[in-house]
């Protein structure tokens, strides 16, 4: 009897939903899995580290369908692409699932055939940079070759077919001997950036510019997905050679990305996430947009649509619990009891991250 | 002139336990002791140096001696000087009062054992008190006076921490009066004749007594009575000091006043300053058991344990009484009385308590025999007759009879039942309101529990009472907590929530909670750091050389 009930609940909560666009409200709380090849293709660099480990352990990638994601899907479906791009800011307390929601949206859009510009964590661009070079393009800006090249590599993996389609609209000169003619596919720019690491940041800038210029034509939709967008308007921990601090505008990557975030283009959407975890100089209790973005960022992103991601509801918690149970992740015999479930609920406070960490040793 | 007179004066200063410092201080002393004392009586003329024959001891007239000497031996005097130990700081303060230097020195004299040492060639020889021993060691005849900076002799009282400072003040005044009188009398006595005052210095060996050999201190009745008088007077002074009515000043008020005036952080309550009735401080002692002719009063005196044997005798008499009563009832064919005294909540006297009652030592065997006899008495059917007698030897065990009142549930505006509880741990204090019909949401100081206690361990502590009662998701909780660190705050909230949950739960479960330790205050606090060690237990690194 126990097994039957367990299986029934399982089918209610965990099911291999078609990973297509038809996730509606009654799917809420359920998990759906993504085939592993797709994961490699769509998310070369997007998923949180712990989730990647879980994918490796379970040999499958299962995401939970939650309300914020469904909300975003309705917005995206109903958005008018003739109007300027709408900005969506996903915010919430620590560990509630903002990045996962973003990944869900990315996957949804990728399935729909959008061009996805996914920046996994903007905070990585403003801290811990070993090599800072002076930009050849503009004297006062600083390049970050390593970060730019990693991003270009991942961008290439995720959007192969677009790179062949989009053509450059002007000539770009990279150095004395290298240049890209007009009309060449964007893939060449990316190759150039990867080959010549010195100009990788400029290559990124070129890519962004081209995409922005061409997306209003309507042949493809663009989704700009930025995680940790508050890094773009915060402070950096980088220092120039004369030990003076670097402000974000002086970084090429950040500068170009900021231009992308403006709503002066149409034919796509901008979905961003605020993140306190990687943020610099922000207190750990801050999670609201104006706290994390600061005045500058808020003004830059204003107007935007805020999307709050809360902790698990009762149903979502049960679903997650049963998923772990089904996957035989909870080995402790008391974890299988009702009392154990209540205990997990109490101790994690229905916070997804806490639950995941708690369930680990069990 | 001053110095010459100084050399020829004799004044006994003894009790030089801490002499070196006193001597040292002397050299800085502006005016010698005896000059100041003599200044009390301005009518005296200073003796003319040239006319001084052999030196003589001042004030050794019997009257003055009688007035001045304490009625007890120096050892007793030390024992009785429990008032000497009020905080040195306090009396130090009194010492520094400007206008009273004479009193200060007179006070010093009070605590000195009686002077001795008739001088060679002195016409008057006075009987020395028997406890006074000469020492073979040097007695400095010519010695500058000592102005003791410490008014109190080194060896302090036997009773731990007893303090009667008002009595000390009175003692000061009285001493001053007495001493002054003595001096005046002495001076008057030796007034006309040539005065020779000589200072005598004796070593401690002269009057030190073998403490161990003398046995426990003996308190005379007069001494106890005097202590009681002083206590009562002191009580009135204390009441005045605290601004309360002396007539209605109870022992609790005294305790509170002393705790306020002498705050102490010592853990052992018996080590703290206390002011109690002398009967509580001085243990009872047996009076002399025989009369003037040497004949003992009690007929069992020569058994050696008269009180014990007389007690056994009385108890056996009661037993025989009961048997006789029983036989009478049997003879009249009446059924014996069946009401038994309920022994459940009571216990017999312990051996120590019995010893205290009888004022003599017992052996374990004796004690057990007595208890067996009492049991036998109680077990007999008509034992109830002697209930009064038995009551003297039994005590109620009151701890078990205390019942903790569990508050009933309260209802707030929405009609939701809730109950409050308070808890503490180390230095944290927590108050908690547990609401019924909840979802397991917990708010601490207005902050969600996940944010306030990011560590899992603290949240587990909060979970424990609910999990124990299987009510994990059923209650909401609103807490306020202050003080301590994260772990102690969690412990305090746990205790408070357990106490609050008592109202929701049956008595049996309350008992289970108590046995699980959920309702007990955790007594562990930070242990004090000791001097000479780095921490409470850790010693400094030991270096071989």
PDB file of N, CA and C in Angstrom, chain A residues 93-94 284-285 311 314 334 339 342-343 345-351 354 358, chain B residues 439-440 442 448-451 454 456 459-463 466-467 470 472-473:
ATOM      1  N   UNK A  93      14.811  36.259  -1.780  1.00  0.00           N
ATOM      2  CA  UNK A  93      15.819  36.053  -0.752  1.00  0.00           C
ATOM      3  C   UNK A  93      16.785  34.972  -1.186  1.00  0.00           C
ATOM      4  N   UNK A  94      17.777  34.787  -0.354  1.00  0.00           N
ATOM      5  CA  UNK A  94      18.845  33.896  -0.763  1.00  0.00           C
ATOM      6  C   UNK A  94      18.362  32.459  -0.810  1.00  0.00           C
ATOM      7  N   UNK A 284      24.123  41.029   3.756  1.00  0.00           N
ATOM      8  CA  UNK A 284      23.538  39.757   3.368  1.00  0.00           C
ATOM      9  C   UNK A 284      22.025  39.763   3.499  1.00  0.00           C
ATOM     10  N   UNK A 285      21.484  40.754   4.197  1.00  0.00           N
ATOM     11  CA  UNK A 285      20.042  40.755   4.334  1.00  0.00           C
ATOM     12  C   UNK A 285      19.361  41.515   3.206  1.00  0.00           C
ATOM     13  N   UNK A 311       9.862  31.311  -1.116  1.00  0.00           N
ATOM     14  CA  UNK A 311      10.233  29.955  -0.706  1.00  0.00           C
ATOM     15  C   UNK A 311       9.183  28.970  -1.214  1.00  0.00           C
ATOM     16  N   UNK A 314       3.550  24.817   0.250  1.00  0.00           N
ATOM     17  CA  UNK A 314       3.343  23.466   0.787  1.00  0.00           C
ATOM     18  C   UNK A 314       3.479  22.437  -0.319  1.00  0.00           C
ATOM     19  N   UNK A 334      14.206   7.514   8.918  1.00  0.00           N
ATOM     20  CA  UNK A 334      13.236   8.449   9.483  1.00  0.00           C
ATOM     21  C   UNK A 334      12.867   9.535   8.491  1.00  0.00           C
ATOM     22  N   UNK A 339       6.804  12.340  10.061  1.00  0.00           N
ATOM     23  CA  UNK A 339       7.483  13.185  11.058  1.00  0.00           C
ATOM     24  C   UNK A 339       8.784  13.729  10.493  1.00  0.00           C
ATOM     25  N   UNK A 342       8.052  16.593   8.234  1.00  0.00           N
ATOM     26  CA  UNK A 342       7.773  17.816   8.988  1.00  0.00           C
ATOM     27  C   UNK A 342       9.058  18.428   9.518  1.00  0.00           C
ATOM     28  N   UNK A 343       9.919  17.546   9.976  1.00  0.00           N
ATOM     29  CA  UNK A 343      11.194  18.037  10.515  1.00  0.00           C
ATOM     30  C   UNK A 343      11.986  18.749   9.425  1.00  0.00           C
ATOM     31  N   UNK A 345      10.821  20.140   6.835  1.00  0.00           N
ATOM     32  CA  UNK A 345      10.146  21.388   6.494  1.00  0.00           C
ATOM     33  C   UNK A 345      10.488  22.477   7.494  1.00  0.00           C
ATOM     34  N   UNK A 346      10.482  22.085   8.772  1.00  0.00           N
ATOM     35  CA  UNK A 346      10.783  23.069   9.821  1.00  0.00           C
ATOM     36  C   UNK A 346      12.216  23.559   9.694  1.00  0.00           C
ATOM     37  N   UNK A 347      13.126  22.594   9.580  1.00  0.00           N
ATOM     38  CA  UNK A 347      14.531  22.984   9.632  1.00  0.00           C
ATOM     39  C   UNK A 347      14.969  23.762   8.403  1.00  0.00           C
ATOM     40  N   UNK A 348      14.372  23.441   7.251  1.00  0.00           N
ATOM     41  CA  UNK A 348      14.786  24.170   6.059  1.00  0.00           C
ATOM     42  C   UNK A 348      14.019  25.466   5.919  1.00  0.00           C
ATOM     43  N   UNK A 349      12.899  25.598   6.661  1.00  0.00           N
ATOM     44  CA  UNK A 349      12.076  26.793   6.515  1.00  0.00           C
ATOM     45  C   UNK A 349      11.507  26.888   5.125  1.00  0.00           C
ATOM     46  N   UNK A 350      11.342  25.749   4.464  1.00  0.00           N
ATOM     47  CA  UNK A 350      10.823  25.685   3.100  1.00  0.00           C
ATOM     48  C   UNK A 350      11.687  26.452   2.117  1.00  0.00           C
ATOM     49  N   UNK A 351      12.933  26.638   2.477  1.00  0.00           N
ATOM     50  CA  UNK A 351      13.853  27.309   1.563  1.00  0.00           C
ATOM     51  C   UNK A 351      14.491  26.252   0.681  1.00  0.00           C
ATOM     52  N   UNK A 354      18.202  25.498   1.444  1.00  0.00           N
ATOM     53  CA  UNK A 354      18.404  24.842   2.725  1.00  0.00           C
ATOM     54  C   UNK A 354      17.959  23.394   2.652  1.00  0.00           C
ATOM     55  N   UNK A 358      20.205  20.207   3.384  1.00  0.00           N
ATOM     56  CA  UNK A 358      19.835  19.292   4.454  1.00  0.00           C
ATOM     57  C   UNK A 358      19.730  17.864   3.943  1.00  0.00           C
TER      58      UNK A 358
ATOM     59  N   UNK B 439       1.294  27.287  11.155  1.00  0.00           N
ATOM     60  CA  UNK B 439       1.935  26.539  10.071  1.00  0.00           C
ATOM     61  C   UNK B 439       3.408  26.289  10.354  1.00  0.00           C
ATOM     62  N   UNK B 440       3.832  26.551  11.577  1.00  0.00           N
ATOM     63  CA  UNK B 440       5.240  26.330  11.848  1.00  0.00           C
ATOM     64  C   UNK B 440       6.103  27.537  11.534  1.00  0.00           C
ATOM     65  N   UNK B 442       8.052  30.811  12.475  1.00  0.00           N
ATOM     66  CA  UNK B 442       8.658  31.312  13.714  1.00  0.00           C
ATOM     67  C   UNK B 442       9.297  32.663  13.433  1.00  0.00           C
ATOM     68  N   UNK B 448      12.646  36.631  10.581  1.00  0.00           N
ATOM     69  CA  UNK B 448      12.332  35.237  10.310  1.00  0.00           C
ATOM     70  C   UNK B 448      13.430  34.334  10.862  1.00  0.00           C
ATOM     71  N   UNK B 449      13.029  33.160  11.271  1.00  0.00           N
ATOM     72  CA  UNK B 449      13.975  32.299  11.976  1.00  0.00           C
ATOM     73  C   UNK B 449      15.147  31.873  11.085  1.00  0.00           C
ATOM     74  N   UNK B 450      14.884  31.761   9.763  1.00  0.00           N
ATOM     75  CA  UNK B 450      15.967  31.364   8.864  1.00  0.00           C
ATOM     76  C   UNK B 450      17.055  32.425   8.809  1.00  0.00           C
ATOM     77  N   UNK B 451      16.649  33.668   8.945  1.00  0.00           N
ATOM     78  CA  UNK B 451      17.632  34.755   8.899  1.00  0.00           C
ATOM     79  C   UNK B 451      18.288  34.973  10.234  1.00  0.00           C
ATOM     80  N   UNK B 454      20.973  31.381  11.152  1.00  0.00           N
ATOM     81  CA  UNK B 454      21.382  30.717   9.921  1.00  0.00           C
ATOM     82  C   UNK B 454      21.997  29.348  10.168  1.00  0.00           C
ATOM     83  N   UNK B 456      22.266  25.579  11.378  1.00  0.00           N
ATOM     84  CA  UNK B 456      21.288  24.497  11.507  1.00  0.00           C
ATOM     85  C   UNK B 456      21.108  24.082  12.962  1.00  0.00           C
ATOM     86  N   UNK B 459      18.536  25.970  14.858  1.00  0.00           N
ATOM     87  CA  UNK B 459      17.170  25.648  14.449  1.00  0.00           C
ATOM     88  C   UNK B 459      16.761  24.283  14.969  1.00  0.00           C
ATOM     89  N   UNK B 460      17.695  23.396  15.069  1.00  0.00           N
ATOM     90  CA  UNK B 460      17.371  22.083  15.643  1.00  0.00           C
ATOM     91  C   UNK B 460      16.957  22.219  17.098  1.00  0.00           C
ATOM     92  N   UNK B 461      17.621  23.123  17.810  1.00  0.00           N
ATOM     93  CA  UNK B 461      17.248  23.346  19.193  1.00  0.00           C
ATOM     94  C   UNK B 461      15.812  23.847  19.284  1.00  0.00           C
ATOM     95  N   UNK B 462      15.447  24.747  18.382  1.00  0.00           N
ATOM     96  CA  UNK B 462      14.081  25.259  18.407  1.00  0.00           C
ATOM     97  C   UNK B 462      13.085  24.178  18.048  1.00  0.00           C
ATOM     98  N   UNK B 463      13.518  23.246  17.188  1.00  0.00           N
ATOM     99  CA  UNK B 463      12.616  22.189  16.734  1.00  0.00           C
ATOM    100  C   UNK B 463      12.298  21.217  17.846  1.00  0.00           C
ATOM    101  N   UNK B 466       8.889  20.882  19.855  1.00  0.00           N
ATOM    102  CA  UNK B 466       7.753  20.550  18.995  1.00  0.00           C
ATOM    103  C   UNK B 466       7.846  19.119  18.506  1.00  0.00           C
ATOM    104  N   UNK B 467       9.039  18.718  18.176  1.00  0.00           N
ATOM    105  CA  UNK B 467       9.191  17.360  17.651  1.00  0.00           C
ATOM    106  C   UNK B 467       8.888  16.343  18.732  1.00  0.00           C
ATOM    107  N   UNK B 470       5.352  15.919  18.893  1.00  0.00           N
ATOM    108  CA  UNK B 470       4.728  15.631  17.584  1.00  0.00           C
ATOM    109  C   UNK B 470       3.834  16.757  17.117  1.00  0.00           C
ATOM    110  N   UNK B 472       4.963  19.434  15.074  1.00  0.00           N
ATOM    111  CA  UNK B 472       5.976  20.234  14.394  1.00  0.00           C
ATOM    112  C   UNK B 472       5.391  21.373  13.588  1.00  0.00           C
ATOM    113  N   UNK B 473       4.418  21.114  12.732  1.00  0.00           N
ATOM    114  CA  UNK B 473       3.957  22.204  11.893  1.00  0.00           C
ATOM    115  C   UNK B 473       2.703  22.874  12.398  1.00  0.00           C
TER     116      UNK B 473
END
